[in-house]
CSV table of C-alpha atoms in Angstrom, one decimal:
chain,number,residue,atom,x,y,z
A,1,UNK,CA,79.2,99.2,103.4
A,2,UNK,CA,82.4,99.6,105.4
A,3,UNK,CA,83.8,102.3,103.0
A,4,UNK,CA,81.2,104.6,104.4
A,5,UNK,CA,83.0,104.7,107.7
A,6,UNK,CA,85.7,106.8,106.0
A,7,UNK,CA,83.5,109.8,106.6
A,8,UNK,CA,83.3,109.0,110.4
A,9,UNK,CA,87.0,108.8,111.1
A,10,UNK,CA,89.8,110.2,108.8
A,11,UNK,CA,92.8,108.9,110.7
A,12,UNK,CA,93.4,106.1,108.2
A,13,UNK,CA,93.3,108.7,105.3
A,14,UNK,CA,95.7,111.0,107.2
A,15,UNK,CA,98.2,108.2,107.8
A,16,UNK,CA,98.1,107.1,104.1
A,17,UNK,CA,98.4,110.8,103.0
A,18,UNK,CA,101.4,111.3,105.3
A,19,UNK,CA,103.1,108.2,103.9
A,20,UNK,CA,102.3,109.3,100.3
A,21,UNK,CA,103.7,112.8,100.9
A,22,UNK,CA,106.9,111.3,102.3
A,23,UNK,CA,107.3,109.1,99.3
A,24,UNK,CA,106.6,112.0,97.0
A,25,UNK,CA,109.2,114.2,98.8
A,26,UNK,CA,111.8,111.4,98.5
A,27,UNK,CA,111.1,111.1,94.8
A,28,UNK,CA,112.1,114.7,94.3
A,29,UNK,CA,115.7,113.7,95.3
A,30,UNK,CA,116.1,112.0,92.0
A,31,UNK,CA,118.2,109.0,91.1
A,32,UNK,CA,121.1,109.9,93.4
A,33,UNK,CA,118.9,109.9,96.5
A,34,UNK,CA,117.2,106.7,95.4
A,35,UNK,CA,120.6,105.0,95.1
A,36,UNK,CA,121.5,106.3,98.6
A,37,UNK,CA,118.3,104.9,100.2
A,38,UNK,CA,117.4,101.8,98.2
A,39,UNK,CA,117.7,98.3,99.7
A,40,UNK,CA,121.2,97.3,98.8
A,41,UNK,CA,122.4,93.9,100.1
A,42,UNK,CA,126.1,94.6,100.2
A,43,UNK,CA,125.6,98.1,101.7
A,44,UNK,CA,123.4,96.7,104.4
A,45,UNK,CA,126.0,94.2,105.4
A,46,UNK,CA,128.5,97.0,105.3
A,47,UNK,CA,126.6,98.8,108.1
A,48,UNK,CA,124.1,101.0,106.2
A,49,UNK,CA,121.1,99.5,108.1
A,50,UNK,CA,118.7,102.3,107.2
A,51,UNK,CA,118.4,100.9,103.7
A,52,UNK,CA,116.4,98.0,105.1
A,53,UNK,CA,113.6,100.5,105.8
A,54,UNK,CA,114.2,103.4,103.4
A,55,UNK,CA,114.4,101.0,100.4
A,56,UNK,CA,110.7,100.6,100.7
A,57,UNK,CA,110.0,104.4,100.5
A,58,UNK,CA,111.9,105.1,97.3
A,59,UNK,CA,110.9,104.1,93.8
A,60,UNK,CA,112.3,103.3,90.3
A,61,UNK,CA,110.2,105.7,88.3
A,62,UNK,CA,107.3,108.1,88.4
A,63,UNK,CA,104.9,105.3,87.3
A,64,UNK,CA,106.2,103.1,90.1
A,65,UNK,CA,105.6,105.9,92.6
A,66,UNK,CA,102.1,106.7,91.4
A,67,UNK,CA,101.2,103.0,91.4
A,68,UNK,CA,102.1,102.6,95.1
A,69,UNK,CA,100.5,105.9,96.1
A,70,UNK,CA,97.3,104.6,94.4
A,71,UNK,CA,97.7,101.5,96.6
A,72,UNK,CA,97.8,103.8,99.7
A,73,UNK,CA,94.7,105.6,98.6
A,74,UNK,CA,92.9,102.3,98.1
A,75,UNK,CA,93.9,101.2,101.6
A,76,UNK,CA,92.6,104.5,103.1
A,77,UNK,CA,89.2,104.0,101.3
A,78,UNK,CA,88.7,100.3,102.0
A,79,UNK,CA,90.0,100.1,105.5
A,80,UNK,CA,89.1,103.3,107.5
A,81,UNK,CA,90.6,101.8,110.7
A,82,UNK,CA,90.8,104.5,113.4
A,83,UNK,CA,94.5,104.1,114.0
A,84,UNK,CA,96.8,106.7,115.6
A,85,UNK,CA,99.6,107.8,113.4
A,86,UNK,CA,102.2,106.2,115.6
A,87,UNK,CA,100.6,102.8,115.2
A,88,UNK,CA,100.5,103.2,111.4
A,89,UNK,CA,104.2,104.1,111.5
A,90,UNK,CA,104.8,101.0,113.6
A,91,UNK,CA,103.1,98.8,111.1
A,92,UNK,CA,105.1,100.3,108.3
A,93,UNK,CA,108.3,99.7,110.2
A,94,UNK,CA,107.6,96.1,111.2
A,95,UNK,CA,106.4,95.1,107.7
A,96,UNK,CA,109.2,96.8,105.8
A,97,UNK,CA,112.0,95.5,108.1
A,98,UNK,CA,110.4,92.0,108.0
A,99,UNK,CA,110.4,92.0,104.3
A,100,UNK,CA,114.0,93.2,104.1
A,101,UNK,CA,115.1,90.5,106.6
A,102,UNK,CA,113.4,87.8,104.5
A,103,UNK,CA,115.1,89.1,101.4
A,104,UNK,CA,118.5,89.1,103.1
A,105,UNK,CA,117.9,85.5,104.2
A,106,UNK,CA,116.0,84.0,101.2
A,107,UNK,CA,117.3,86.1,98.2
A,108,UNK,CA,121.1,86.3,98.4
A,109,UNK,CA,121.2,86.9,94.7
A,110,UNK,CA,119.1,90.1,95.0
A,111,UNK,CA,121.5,93.0,94.8
A,112,UNK,CA,119.0,95.9,95.3
A,113,UNK,CA,115.3,96.6,95.6
A,114,UNK,CA,113.0,99.7,95.8
A,115,UNK,CA,109.3,100.2,96.3
A,116,UNK,CA,106.4,99.9,98.8
A,117,UNK,CA,104.5,97.1,97.1
A,118,UNK,CA,105.6,94.4,99.5
A,119,UNK,CA,104.6,96.5,102.5
A,120,UNK,CA,101.3,97.4,100.8
A,121,UNK,CA,100.5,93.7,100.5
A,122,UNK,CA,101.1,93.4,104.2
A,123,UNK,CA,98.8,96.4,104.9
A,124,UNK,CA,96.1,94.8,102.8
A,125,UNK,CA,96.2,91.7,104.9
A,126,UNK,CA,96.0,93.7,108.1
A,127,UNK,CA,93.1,95.6,106.6
A,128,UNK,CA,91.2,92.4,105.7
A,129,UNK,CA,91.6,91.2,109.2
A,130,UNK,CA,90.2,94.5,110.5
A,131,UNK,CA,87.2,94.2,108.1
A,132,UNK,CA,86.6,90.7,109.2
A,133,UNK,CA,86.5,91.8,112.8
A,134,UNK,CA,84.0,94.4,111.9
A,135,UNK,CA,81.8,91.7,110.4
A,136,UNK,CA,82.0,93.1,106.9
A,137,UNK,CA,81.1,90.5,104.2
A,138,UNK,CA,83.6,92.1,101.8
A,139,UNK,CA,86.6,90.9,103.7
A,140,UNK,CA,86.6,87.2,102.7
A,141,UNK,CA,86.2,88.1,99.0
A,142,UNK,CA,89.0,90.6,99.1
A,143,UNK,CA,91.2,88.0,100.9
A,144,UNK,CA,90.5,85.4,98.2
A,145,UNK,CA,91.4,87.9,95.5
A,146,UNK,CA,94.7,88.7,97.2
A,147,UNK,CA,95.6,85.0,97.7
A,148,UNK,CA,94.7,84.3,94.1
A,149,UNK,CA,97.0,87.2,93.0
A,150,UNK,CA,99.9,85.8,95.1
A,151,UNK,CA,99.4,82.3,93.8
A,152,UNK,CA,99.3,83.6,90.2
A,153,UNK,CA,102.5,85.6,90.7
A,154,UNK,CA,104.2,82.6,92.2
A,155,UNK,CA,103.6,80.3,89.3
A,156,UNK,CA,103.3,82.8,86.4
A,157,UNK,CA,105.4,85.8,87.4
A,158,UNK,CA,104.3,89.5,87.7
A,159,UNK,CA,101.5,91.1,85.7
A,160,UNK,CA,103.1,92.4,82.6
A,161,UNK,CA,101.4,95.7,82.6
A,162,UNK,CA,102.5,96.4,86.1
A,163,UNK,CA,106.1,95.6,85.2
A,164,UNK,CA,106.0,97.9,82.2
A,165,UNK,CA,104.6,100.7,84.3
A,166,UNK,CA,107.2,100.3,87.1
A,167,UNK,CA,110.2,100.3,84.8
A,168,UNK,CA,112.1,97.6,86.5
A,169,UNK,CA,111.4,93.8,87.1
A,170,UNK,CA,108.8,93.3,89.7
A,171,UNK,CA,109.9,91.2,92.7
A,172,UNK,CA,106.9,89.0,93.4
A,173,UNK,CA,108.7,87.5,96.4
A,174,UNK,CA,108.4,90.9,98.2
A,175,UNK,CA,104.6,90.7,97.8
A,176,UNK,CA,104.5,87.2,99.4
A,177,UNK,CA,106.9,88.3,102.2
A,178,UNK,CA,104.7,91.3,103.0
A,179,UNK,CA,101.6,89.1,103.4
A,180,UNK,CA,103.6,86.6,105.5
A,181,UNK,CA,105.0,89.4,107.7
A,182,UNK,CA,101.4,90.7,108.3
A,183,UNK,CA,100.2,87.2,109.3
A,184,UNK,CA,103.1,86.9,111.7
A,185,UNK,CA,102.4,90.4,113.1
A,186,UNK,CA,98.7,89.5,113.7
A,187,UNK,CA,99.6,86.2,115.4
A,188,UNK,CA,102.1,87.9,117.7
A,189,UNK,CA,99.6,90.7,118.4
A,190,UNK,CA,96.9,88.1,119.3
A,191,UNK,CA,99.3,86.2,121.5
A,192,UNK,CA,100.3,89.5,123.3
A,193,UNK,CA,96.7,90.4,123.8
A,194,UNK,CA,96.0,87.0,125.4
A,195,UNK,CA,99.0,87.2,127.7
A,196,UNK,CA,97.9,90.7,128.8
A,197,UNK,CA,94.2,89.9,129.0
A,198,UNK,CA,93.9,90.4,132.8
A,199,UNK,CA,95.3,93.9,132.4
A,200,UNK,CA,93.6,95.0,129.2
A,201,UNK,CA,91.5,93.4,126.5
A,202,UNK,CA,91.2,96.1,123.9
A,203,UNK,CA,92.3,93.9,121.0
A,204,UNK,CA,94.0,96.8,119.3
A,205,UNK,CA,96.8,95.8,117.0
């Protein structure tokens, strides 16, 4: 089983742990720091561009924080991809900024947003792709589960228990945007790999 490869290379676990520690450190700043860093539409248009990234690293409650940290742990266990830390950071950056860009474009009524759940959905898609490339039979099943979850949320709204744990309404659009950004990321990475094939053909993304 692919999860056994976690014991061969710990870089995925290190990357997830680093992200979790950053999220935990930011949570110690309390509500005032959260308000300073959260995605805020009017503040972003006023020039506070960092919120498009930092908004995904702060959370509404302890339960919200723990839920997303648990998501990071699950990613580390399911997808022990041997990525250098800089490439993990690059993925976080691209997915988070992509989600924020889509929220600015598609959700003008959204005043503010916090949480990593959208980015996590994107990371799951990237993980499924890596599993598929490894020939793991678990990948298609996991992808079907994720698609089913997104479809359910689109038509029925968020899972009630999750919303109660988070403490604020769950923005299901962020989940779909995260998955979409991951698909675009993969498509562009594949295109870049093909264009640079005469020079290198590592396939790393």
